[in-house]
Amino acid sequence: MGRRVPHLTRRRTNDTVIKNRTAHRLAAAAALAAALSAGPVQSALADGRAGAHPVSAGKTITAAGAGKPVKAERLPDGDGGWQGDGLSLNAADNKKVDAFLARARSAERTVSPEMEAVARISHATLVGFDHRLKSPDSLKRKVATAMKEAPGQTVDATLARINDSIRYTLQWPDGSYTNGVTIASSALALWGNDSVKWSNTWGRKHGYKGINAAWRDPHSQHAFEVQFHTPSSKWAQEATHKLYEEQRLPTTSPERVRELQEQQDAIFMSVPVPDGAEDLTAPAQTRPQPARTLPAPVEQMAPAA
């Protein structure tokens, strides 16, 4: 019999590792592909509202809508800028925000099918899907506010920090929340999206409860936001939206800011914390590894005489 060649043994080991890794990726891809072909995702509350939330026996509070629309208009004399709610952008900055919005619309066409698949895989409700793109006025108000709060900050630096020009909300009942978030976030990482933000506030004593995460799409390099909620935490978010928007306005007095915060805290205090939610962390990145080059074949030695 011929002698065993070490290089050939290593090659066989490499082949086994690569086959196992490939099988894992194919299984994940098949699951995602199957989800994509499974029909429309449940998208209850597509208008972005979270419905009614019981707060005491015999009483209900209906969630607030998205707040008053921003009163925005072009600056006089065809300047090409933007202004609204005491905020403004000059023509050059406004043009850059418009270009950013165009990139968001292009990236959304890739990200949305992935999010629909992730919702099926994790048995989530995709809430407010019709409002996944931030409106131009809303984004411009956010950019103008940030620039006013940080004098000297450029519009480019401000836009680089924007993660929610495309945004999604995944929602599960309290009992399946923790497992659902784990599956959904792992699927997003498996797809090659880079986790760039993970804010878990379930452990807070006061204020907002939920998980706000952000990811960077590997194709467009555009960031998008994913919020992970229960029905109660989503209701509280919607119920406090108008309070939060008023709190953020530059014209709101410090006394009113404190009052608005106390009202928000009271609402979020009514939200139950799902088991294990406080310990949820961002998944490890699982970007596919580059292809490996196998060693050149080694001819088997001739049998000994």
mmCIF file of C-alpha atoms in Angstrom:
data_model
loop_
_atom_site.group_PDB
_atom_site.id
_atom_site.type_symbol
_atom_site.label_atom_id
_atom_site.label_comp_id
_atom_site.label_asym_id
_atom_site.label_seq_id
_atom_site.Cartn_x
_atom_site.Cartn_y
_atom_site.Cartn_z
ATOM 1 C CA MET A 1 0.000 0.000 0.000
ATOM 2 C CA GLY A 2 1.116 3.595 -0.641
ATOM 3 C CA ARG A 3 2.113 5.828 2.218
ATOM 4 C CA ARG A 4 -0.425 8.473 3.387
ATOM 5 C CA VAL A 5 0.606 11.929 2.273
ATOM 6 C CA PRO A 6 0.166 14.718 4.908
ATOM 7 C CA HIS A 7 -0.769 17.333 2.280
ATOM 8 C CA LEU A 8 -3.579 15.120 0.992
ATOM 9 C CA THR A 9 -4.922 14.658 4.532
ATOM 10 C CA ARG A 10 -4.975 18.404 5.098
ATOM 11 C CA ARG A 11 -6.715 18.906 1.778
ATOM 12 C CA ARG A 12 -9.451 16.457 2.736
ATOM 13 C CA THR A 13 -9.906 18.259 6.069
ATOM 14 C CA ASN A 14 -10.204 21.598 4.280
ATOM 15 C CA ASP A 15 -12.743 20.090 1.883
ATOM 16 C CA THR A 16 -14.864 18.880 4.807
ATOM 17 C CA VAL A 17 -14.784 22.277 6.539
ATOM 18 C CA ILE A 18 -15.736 24.111 3.362
ATOM 19 C CA LYS A 19 -18.537 21.656 2.577
ATOM 20 C CA ASN A 20 -19.976 22.076 6.088
ATOM 21 C CA ARG A 21 -19.791 25.846 5.882
ATOM 22 C CA THR A 22 -21.381 25.852 2.430
ATOM 23 C CA ALA A 23 -24.189 23.563 3.585
ATOM 24 C CA HIS A 24 -24.933 25.922 6.480
ATOM 25 C CA ARG A 25 -25.086 28.955 4.191
ATOM 26 C CA LEU A 26 -27.236 27.151 1.640
ATOM 27 C CA ALA A 27 -29.670 26.088 4.369
ATOM 28 C CA ALA A 28 -29.939 29.679 5.594
ATOM 29 C CA ALA A 29 -30.355 30.983 2.058
ATOM 30 C CA ALA A 30 -33.055 28.386 1.366
ATOM 31 C CA ALA A 31 -34.956 29.437 4.475
ATOM 32 C CA LEU A 32 -34.801 33.085 3.451
ATOM 33 C CA ALA A 33 -35.772 32.289 -0.131
ATOM 34 C CA ALA A 34 -38.713 30.208 1.073
ATOM 35 C CA ALA A 35 -39.835 33.069 3.280
ATOM 36 C CA LEU A 36 -39.685 35.487 0.365
ATOM 37 C CA SER A 37 -42.049 33.286 -1.643
ATOM 38 C CA ALA A 38 -44.481 32.645 1.203
ATOM 39 C CA GLY A 39 -46.831 35.517 0.392
ATOM 40 C CA PRO A 40 -47.469 38.893 2.005
ATOM 41 C CA VAL A 41 -46.087 39.494 5.483
ATOM 42 C CA GLN A 42 -48.613 40.318 8.151
ATOM 43 C CA SER A 43 -48.440 44.083 8.381
ATOM 44 C CA ALA A 44 -51.110 45.017 10.865
ATOM 45 C CA LEU A 45 -51.209 48.627 11.968
ATOM 46 C CA ALA A 46 -49.739 49.604 8.617
ATOM 47 C CA ASP A 47 -50.733 53.219 9.233
ATOM 48 C CA GLY A 48 -48.024 53.338 11.887
ATOM 49 C CA ARG A 49 -50.344 53.375 14.884
ATOM 50 C CA ALA A 50 -50.247 50.839 17.655
ATOM 51 C CA GLY A 51 -53.943 50.804 18.489
ATOM 52 C CA ALA A 52 -55.438 51.017 21.972
ATOM 53 C CA HIS A 53 -53.642 50.090 25.155
ATOM 54 C CA PRO A 54 -55.464 49.330 28.414
ATOM 55 C CA VAL A 55 -54.125 51.370 31.323
ATOM 56 C CA SER A 56 -56.671 50.594 34.013
ATOM 57 C CA ALA A 57 -59.900 48.692 34.497
ATOM 58 C CA GLY A 58 -62.574 50.014 32.180
ATOM 59 C CA LYS A 59 -60.285 52.620 30.599
ATOM 60 C CA THR A 60 -58.301 52.749 27.418
ATOM 61 C CA ILE A 61 -56.034 55.332 25.864
ATOM 62 C CA THR A 62 -55.772 55.418 22.094
ATOM 63 C CA ALA A 63 -52.294 55.929 20.751
ATOM 64 C CA ALA A 64 -51.456 59.292 19.313
ATOM 65 C CA GLY A 65 -50.725 59.616 15.609
ATOM 66 C CA ALA A 66 -47.459 60.729 14.135
ATOM 67 C CA GLY A 67 -47.913 64.302 15.351
ATOM 68 C CA LYS A 68 -48.685 67.447 13.429
ATOM 69 C CA PRO A 69 -47.189 67.611 9.940
ATOM 70 C CA VAL A 70 -44.231 69.918 9.616
ATOM 71 C CA LYS A 71 -45.160 73.223 8.068
ATOM 72 C CA ALA A 72 -42.373 73.500 5.533
ATOM 73 C CA GLU A 73 -41.853 75.649 2.500
ATOM 74 C CA ARG A 74 -39.188 76.739 0.077
ATOM 75 C CA LEU A 75 -37.321 79.873 1.008
ATOM 76 C CA PRO A 76 -38.340 83.059 -0.840
ATOM 77 C CA ASP A 77 -37.156 84.118 -4.293
ATOM 78 C CA GLY A 78 -36.471 80.582 -5.508
ATOM 79 C CA ASP A 79 -33.578 80.230 -3.092
ATOM 80 C CA GLY A 80 -33.956 76.432 -3.089
ATOM 81 C CA GLY A 81 -33.639 76.103 0.675
ATOM 82 C CA TRP A 82 -36.061 74.775 3.284
ATOM 83 C CA GLN A 83 -37.667 76.132 6.425
ATOM 84 C CA GLY A 84 -40.232 74.988 8.969
ATOM 85 C CA ASP A 85 -40.984 75.225 12.697
ATOM 86 C CA GLY A 86 -38.402 77.944 13.158
ATOM 87 C CA LEU A 87 -35.689 75.835 11.484
ATOM 88 C CA SER A 88 -34.068 76.210 8.072
ATOM 89 C CA LEU A 89 -31.562 74.793 5.617
ATOM 90 C CA ASN A 90 -29.809 76.841 2.974
ATOM 91 C CA ALA A 91 -29.979 75.828 -0.679
ATOM 92 C CA ALA A 92 -26.671 73.917 -0.704
ATOM 93 C CA ASP A 93 -27.480 71.927 2.440
ATOM 94 C CA ASN A 94 -31.029 71.265 1.283
ATOM 95 C CA LYS A 95 -29.668 69.857 -1.991
ATOM 96 C CA LYS A 96 -27.402 67.475 -0.088
ATOM 97 C CA VAL A 97 -30.323 66.235 2.017
ATOM 98 C CA ASP A 98 -32.332 65.637 -1.168
ATOM 99 C CA ALA A 99 -29.462 63.582 -2.587
ATOM 100 C CA PHE A 100 -29.295 61.582 0.656
ATOM 101 C CA LEU A 101 -33.031 60.881 0.381
ATOM 102 C CA ALA A 102 -32.556 59.656 -3.184
ATOM 103 C CA ARG A 103 -29.901 57.182 -1.980
ATOM 104 C CA ALA A 104 -32.284 56.025 0.752
ATOM 105 C CA ARG A 105 -35.037 55.336 -1.779
ATOM 106 C CA SER A 106 -32.623 53.292 -3.882
ATOM 107 C CA ALA A 107 -31.338 51.275 -0.893
ATOM 108 C CA GLU A 108 -34.874 50.574 0.336
ATOM 109 C CA ARG A 109 -35.598 48.470 -2.734
ATOM 110 C CA THR A 110 -32.947 45.988 -1.574
ATOM 111 C CA VAL A 111 -33.542 46.157 2.173
ATOM 112 C CA SER A 112 -37.352 45.823 2.250
ATOM 113 C CA PRO A 113 -37.515 42.300 0.744
ATOM 114 C CA GLU A 114 -34.948 41.185 3.322
ATOM 115 C CA MET A 115 -36.992 42.685 6.149
ATOM 116 C CA GLU A 116 -40.155 40.950 4.917
ATOM 117 C CA ALA A 117 -38.287 37.637 4.915
ATOM 118 C CA VAL A 118 -36.857 38.263 8.386
ATOM 119 C CA ALA A 119 -40.359 39.013 9.684
ATOM 120 C CA ARG A 120 -41.612 35.641 8.398
ATOM 121 C CA ILE A 121 -38.649 33.705 9.751
ATOM 122 C CA SER A 122 -39.015 35.214 13.234
ATOM 123 C CA HIS A 123 -42.853 35.203 13.226
ATOM 124 C CA ALA A 124 -42.972 38.977 13.683
ATOM 125 C CA THR A 125 -45.551 41.549 12.675
ATOM 126 C CA LEU A 126 -43.995 44.196 10.438
ATOM 127 C CA VAL A 127 -45.591 47.362 11.819
ATOM 128 C CA GLY A 128 -45.957 50.577 9.826
ATOM 129 C CA PHE A 129 -44.328 49.152 6.701
ATOM 130 C CA ASP A 130 -46.006 51.781 4.504
ATOM 131 C CA HIS A 131 -44.002 54.458 6.335
ATOM 132 C CA ARG A 132 -40.590 52.805 6.029
ATOM 133 C CA LEU A 133 -39.101 55.846 4.260
ATOM 134 C CA LYS A 134 -38.714 58.995 6.344
ATOM 135 C CA SER A 135 -40.515 61.912 4.720
ATOM 136 C CA PRO A 136 -38.409 64.748 3.270
ATOM 137 C CA ASP A 137 -39.787 67.315 5.731
ATOM 138 C CA SER A 138 -39.221 65.032 8.709
ATOM 139 C CA LEU A 139 -35.614 64.336 7.728
ATOM 140 C CA LYS A 140 -34.898 67.991 6.987
ATOM 141 C CA ARG A 141 -36.301 69.036 10.329
ATOM 142 C CA LYS A 142 -34.093 66.412 12.036
ATOM 143 C CA VAL A 143 -30.993 67.597 10.153
ATOM 144 C CA ALA A 144 -31.722 71.271 10.816
ATOM 145 C CA THR A 145 -32.318 70.576 14.524
ATOM 146 C CA ALA A 146 -29.038 68.657 14.844
ATOM 147 C CA MET A 147 -27.095 71.412 13.109
ATOM 148 C CA LYS A 148 -28.647 74.053 15.339
ATOM 149 C CA GLU A 149 -27.766 72.061 18.457
ATOM 150 C CA ALA A 150 -24.153 71.660 17.261
ATOM 151 C CA PRO A 151 -23.082 75.019 15.750
ATOM 152 C CA GLY A 152 -20.428 74.590 13.103
ATOM 153 C CA GLN A 153 -21.345 70.987 12.313
ATOM 154 C CA THR A 154 -21.602 70.446 8.567
ATOM 155 C CA VAL A 155 -24.576 68.892 6.820
ATOM 156 C CA ASP A 156 -22.319 66.034 5.642
ATOM 157 C CA ALA A 157 -21.325 65.193 9.219
ATOM 158 C CA THR A 158 -24.948 65.380 10.279
ATOM 159 C CA LEU A 159 -26.168 63.075 7.514
ATOM 160 C CA ALA A 160 -23.407 60.579 8.374
ATOM 161 C CA ARG A 161 -25.094 60.129 11.770
ATOM 162 C CA ILE A 162 -28.586 59.572 10.352
ATOM 163 C CA ASN A 163 -29.642 55.917 10.656
ATOM 164 C CA ASP A 164 -33.416 56.143 10.234
ATOM 165 C CA SER A 165 -34.020 57.497 6.721
ATOM 166 C CA ILE A 166 -35.213 53.905 6.162
ATOM 167 C CA ARG A 167 -36.847 52.377 9.229
ATOM 168 C CA TYR A 168 -38.758 49.243 10.161
ATOM 169 C CA THR A 169 -40.525 47.949 13.258
ATOM 170 C CA LEU A 170 -40.768 44.265 14.158
ATOM 171 C CA GLN A 171 -43.264 43.350 16.866
ATOM 172 C CA TRP A 172 -43.906 40.180 18.887
ATOM 173 C CA PRO A 173 -46.190 39.285 21.818
ATOM 174 C CA ASP A 174 -44.438 39.536 25.186
ATOM 175 C CA GLY A 175 -44.016 35.748 25.483
ATOM 176 C CA SER A 176 -42.142 35.342 22.189
ATOM 177 C CA TYR A 177 -40.333 38.695 22.123
ATOM 178 C CA THR A 178 -36.879 37.638 23.311
ATOM 179 C CA ASN A 179 -36.665 34.616 21.022
ATOM 180 C CA GLY A 180 -38.049 36.629 18.107
ATOM 181 C CA VAL A 181 -35.460 39.395 18.488
ATOM 182 C CA THR A 182 -32.664 36.819 18.666
ATOM 183 C CA ILE A 183 -33.785 35.121 15.447
ATOM 184 C CA ALA A 184 -34.451 38.357 13.555
ATOM 185 C CA SER A 185 -31.163 40.048 14.478
ATOM 186 C CA SER A 186 -29.185 36.896 13.691
ATOM 187 C CA ALA A 187 -30.847 36.670 10.271
ATOM 188 C CA LEU A 188 -29.951 40.286 9.497
ATOM 189 C CA ALA A 189 -26.327 39.620 10.438
ATOM 190 C CA LEU A 190 -26.283 36.404 8.406
ATOM 191 C CA TRP A 191 -27.401 38.389 5.386
ATOM 192 C CA GLY A 192 -24.214 40.455 5.684
ATOM 193 C CA ASN A 193 -25.690 43.607 7.244
ATOM 194 C CA ASP A 194 -23.252 45.321 9.615
ATOM 195 C CA SER A 195 -24.616 46.198 13.053
ATOM 196 C CA VAL A 196 -23.798 49.888 13.644
ATOM 197 C CA LYS A 197 -26.073 50.603 16.624
ATOM 198 C CA TRP A 198 -27.768 48.562 19.346
ATOM 199 C CA SER A 199 -29.648 50.523 22.011
ATOM 200 C CA ASN A 200 -31.473 48.250 24.481
ATOM 201 C CA THR A 201 -33.441 50.384 26.963
ATOM 202 C CA TRP A 202 -35.587 47.645 28.533
ATOM 203 C CA GLY A 203 -33.537 47.935 31.707
ATOM 204 C CA ARG A 204 -34.171 51.648 32.179
ATOM 205 C CA LYS A 205 -36.153 52.718 35.204
ATOM 206 C CA HIS A 206 -37.631 55.699 33.349
ATOM 207 C CA GLY A 207 -38.264 56.637 29.743
ATOM 208 C CA TYR A 208 -38.423 54.779 26.451
ATOM 209 C CA LYS A 209 -38.565 50.978 26.441
ATOM 210 C CA GLY A 210 -37.597 48.843 23.481
ATOM 211 C CA ILE A 211 -34.600 48.095 21.256
ATOM 212 C CA ASN A 212 -33.513 50.518 18.557
ATOM 213 C CA ALA A 213 -30.898 49.000 16.273
ATOM 214 C CA ALA A 214 -29.254 50.170 13.084
ATOM 215 C CA TRP A 215 -27.605 48.202 10.308
ATOM 216 C CA ARG A 216 -25.601 49.037 7.214
ATOM 217 C CA ASP A 217 -26.722 47.396 3.988
ATOM 218 C CA PRO A 218 -23.680 45.725 2.343
ATOM 219 C CA HIS A 219 -24.859 46.575 -1.172
ATOM 220 C CA SER A 220 -25.549 50.311 -0.900
ATOM 221 C CA GLN A 221 -23.644 51.013 2.351
ATOM 222 C CA HIS A 222 -26.753 52.946 3.456
ATOM 223 C CA ALA A 223 -27.830 52.633 7.099
ATOM 224 C CA PHE A 224 -31.348 51.620 8.122
ATOM 225 C CA GLU A 225 -33.086 51.373 11.491
ATOM 226 C CA VAL A 226 -34.917 48.389 12.958
ATOM 227 C CA GLN A 227 -36.982 48.772 16.128
ATOM 228 C CA PHE A 228 -37.912 45.677 18.126
ATOM 229 C CA HIS A 229 -41.154 46.097 20.087
ATOM 230 C CA THR A 230 -43.991 44.402 21.947
ATOM 231 C CA PRO A 231 -47.557 45.684 21.424
ATOM 232 C CA SER A 232 -47.335 47.634 24.697
ATOM 233 C CA SER A 233 -43.962 49.241 24.007
ATOM 234 C CA LYS A 234 -45.039 50.202 20.489
ATOM 235 C CA TRP A 235 -48.238 51.708 21.874
ATOM 236 C CA ALA A 236 -46.212 53.760 24.372
ATOM 237 C CA GLN A 237 -43.890 54.976 21.626
ATOM 238 C CA GLU A 238 -46.829 56.199 19.561
ATOM 239 C CA ALA A 239 -48.615 57.676 22.569
ATOM 240 C CA THR A 240 -45.543 59.762 23.453
ATOM 241 C CA HIS A 241 -44.606 60.790 19.918
ATOM 242 C CA LYS A 242 -46.231 64.227 19.974
ATOM 243 C CA LEU A 243 -44.778 64.889 23.419
ATOM 244 C CA TYR A 244 -41.293 63.956 22.190
ATOM 245 C CA GLU A 245 -41.608 66.126 19.070
ATOM 246 C CA GLU A 246 -42.635 69.152 21.138
ATOM 247 C CA GLN A 247 -39.803 68.450 23.578
ATOM 248 C CA ARG A 248 -37.266 68.559 20.719
ATOM 249 C CA LEU A 249 -38.371 71.929 19.296
ATOM 250 C CA PRO A 250 -35.894 74.767 19.910
ATOM 251 C CA THR A 251 -38.782 77.009 21.021
ATOM 252 C CA THR A 252 -39.796 74.705 23.921
ATOM 253 C CA SER A 253 -38.930 76.184 27.322
ATOM 254 C CA PRO A 254 -36.835 74.204 29.857
ATOM 255 C CA GLU A 255 -39.842 74.025 32.205
ATOM 256 C CA ARG A 256 -42.009 72.558 29.448
ATOM 257 C CA VAL A 257 -39.241 70.104 28.500
ATOM 258 C CA ARG A 258 -39.235 68.718 32.049
ATOM 259 C CA GLU A 259 -43.023 68.476 32.080
ATOM 260 C CA LEU A 260 -43.072 66.627 28.766
ATOM 261 C CA GLN A 261 -40.419 64.185 30.010
ATOM 262 C CA GLU A 262 -42.447 63.413 33.128
ATOM 263 C CA GLN A 263 -45.503 62.659 30.991
ATOM 264 C CA GLN A 264 -43.483 60.310 28.773
ATOM 265 C CA ASP A 265 -41.989 58.554 31.794
ATOM 266 C CA ALA A 266 -45.451 57.928 33.229
ATOM 267 C CA ILE A 267 -46.625 56.292 30.000
ATOM 268 C CA PHE A 268 -43.555 54.045 29.643
ATOM 269 C CA MET A 269 -43.898 52.931 33.277
ATOM 270 C CA SER A 270 -47.036 51.010 32.202
ATOM 271 C CA VAL A 271 -45.077 48.827 29.733
ATOM 272 C CA PRO A 272 -44.305 45.254 30.945
ATOM 273 C CA VAL A 273 -40.724 44.053 30.382
ATOM 274 C CA PRO A 274 -40.596 40.645 28.604
ATOM 275 C CA ASP A 275 -38.498 37.927 30.247
ATOM 276 C CA GLY A 276 -34.888 38.185 29.116
ATOM 277 C CA ALA A 277 -35.390 41.415 27.155
ATOM 278 C CA GLU A 278 -32.908 43.380 29.275
ATOM 279 C CA ASP A 279 -30.086 40.976 28.346
ATOM 280 C CA LEU A 280 -30.524 41.039 24.563
ATOM 281 C CA THR A 281 -27.379 42.155 22.747
ATOM 282 C CA ALA A 282 -26.375 42.666 19.139
ATOM 283 C CA PRO A 283 -25.490 39.437 17.294
ATOM 284 C CA ALA A 284 -21.944 38.632 16.298
ATOM 285 C CA GLN A 285 -21.188 39.530 12.714
ATOM 286 C CA THR A 286 -21.443 36.530 10.423
ATOM 287 C CA ARG A 287 -20.347 38.034 7.137
ATOM 288 C CA PRO A 288 -19.379 35.201 4.737
ATOM 289 C CA GLN A 289 -15.642 34.570 4.682
ATOM 290 C CA PRO A 290 -13.736 35.051 1.411
ATOM 291 C CA ALA A 291 -13.201 31.956 -0.685
ATOM 292 C CA ARG A 292 -10.171 29.931 0.300
ATOM 293 C CA THR A 293 -7.654 28.520 -2.157
ATOM 294 C CA LEU A 294 -7.152 24.815 -1.715
ATOM 295 C CA PRO A 295 -3.627 23.371 -1.851
ATOM 296 C CA ALA A 296 -2.533 21.986 -5.179
ATOM 297 C CA PRO A 297 -3.214 18.260 -5.615
ATOM 298 C CA VAL A 298 -0.329 16.022 -4.523
ATOM 299 C CA GLU A 299 0.385 12.889 -6.493
ATOM 300 C CA GLN A 300 0.360 9.721 -4.412
ATOM 301 C CA MET A 301 3.772 8.127 -4.112
ATOM 302 C CA ALA A 302 4.397 4.821 -5.841
ATOM 303 C CA PRO A 303 4.122 1.719 -3.646
ATOM 304 C CA ALA A 304 7.341 0.610 -2.023
ATOM 305 C CA ALA A 305 9.167 -2.171 -3.804
#
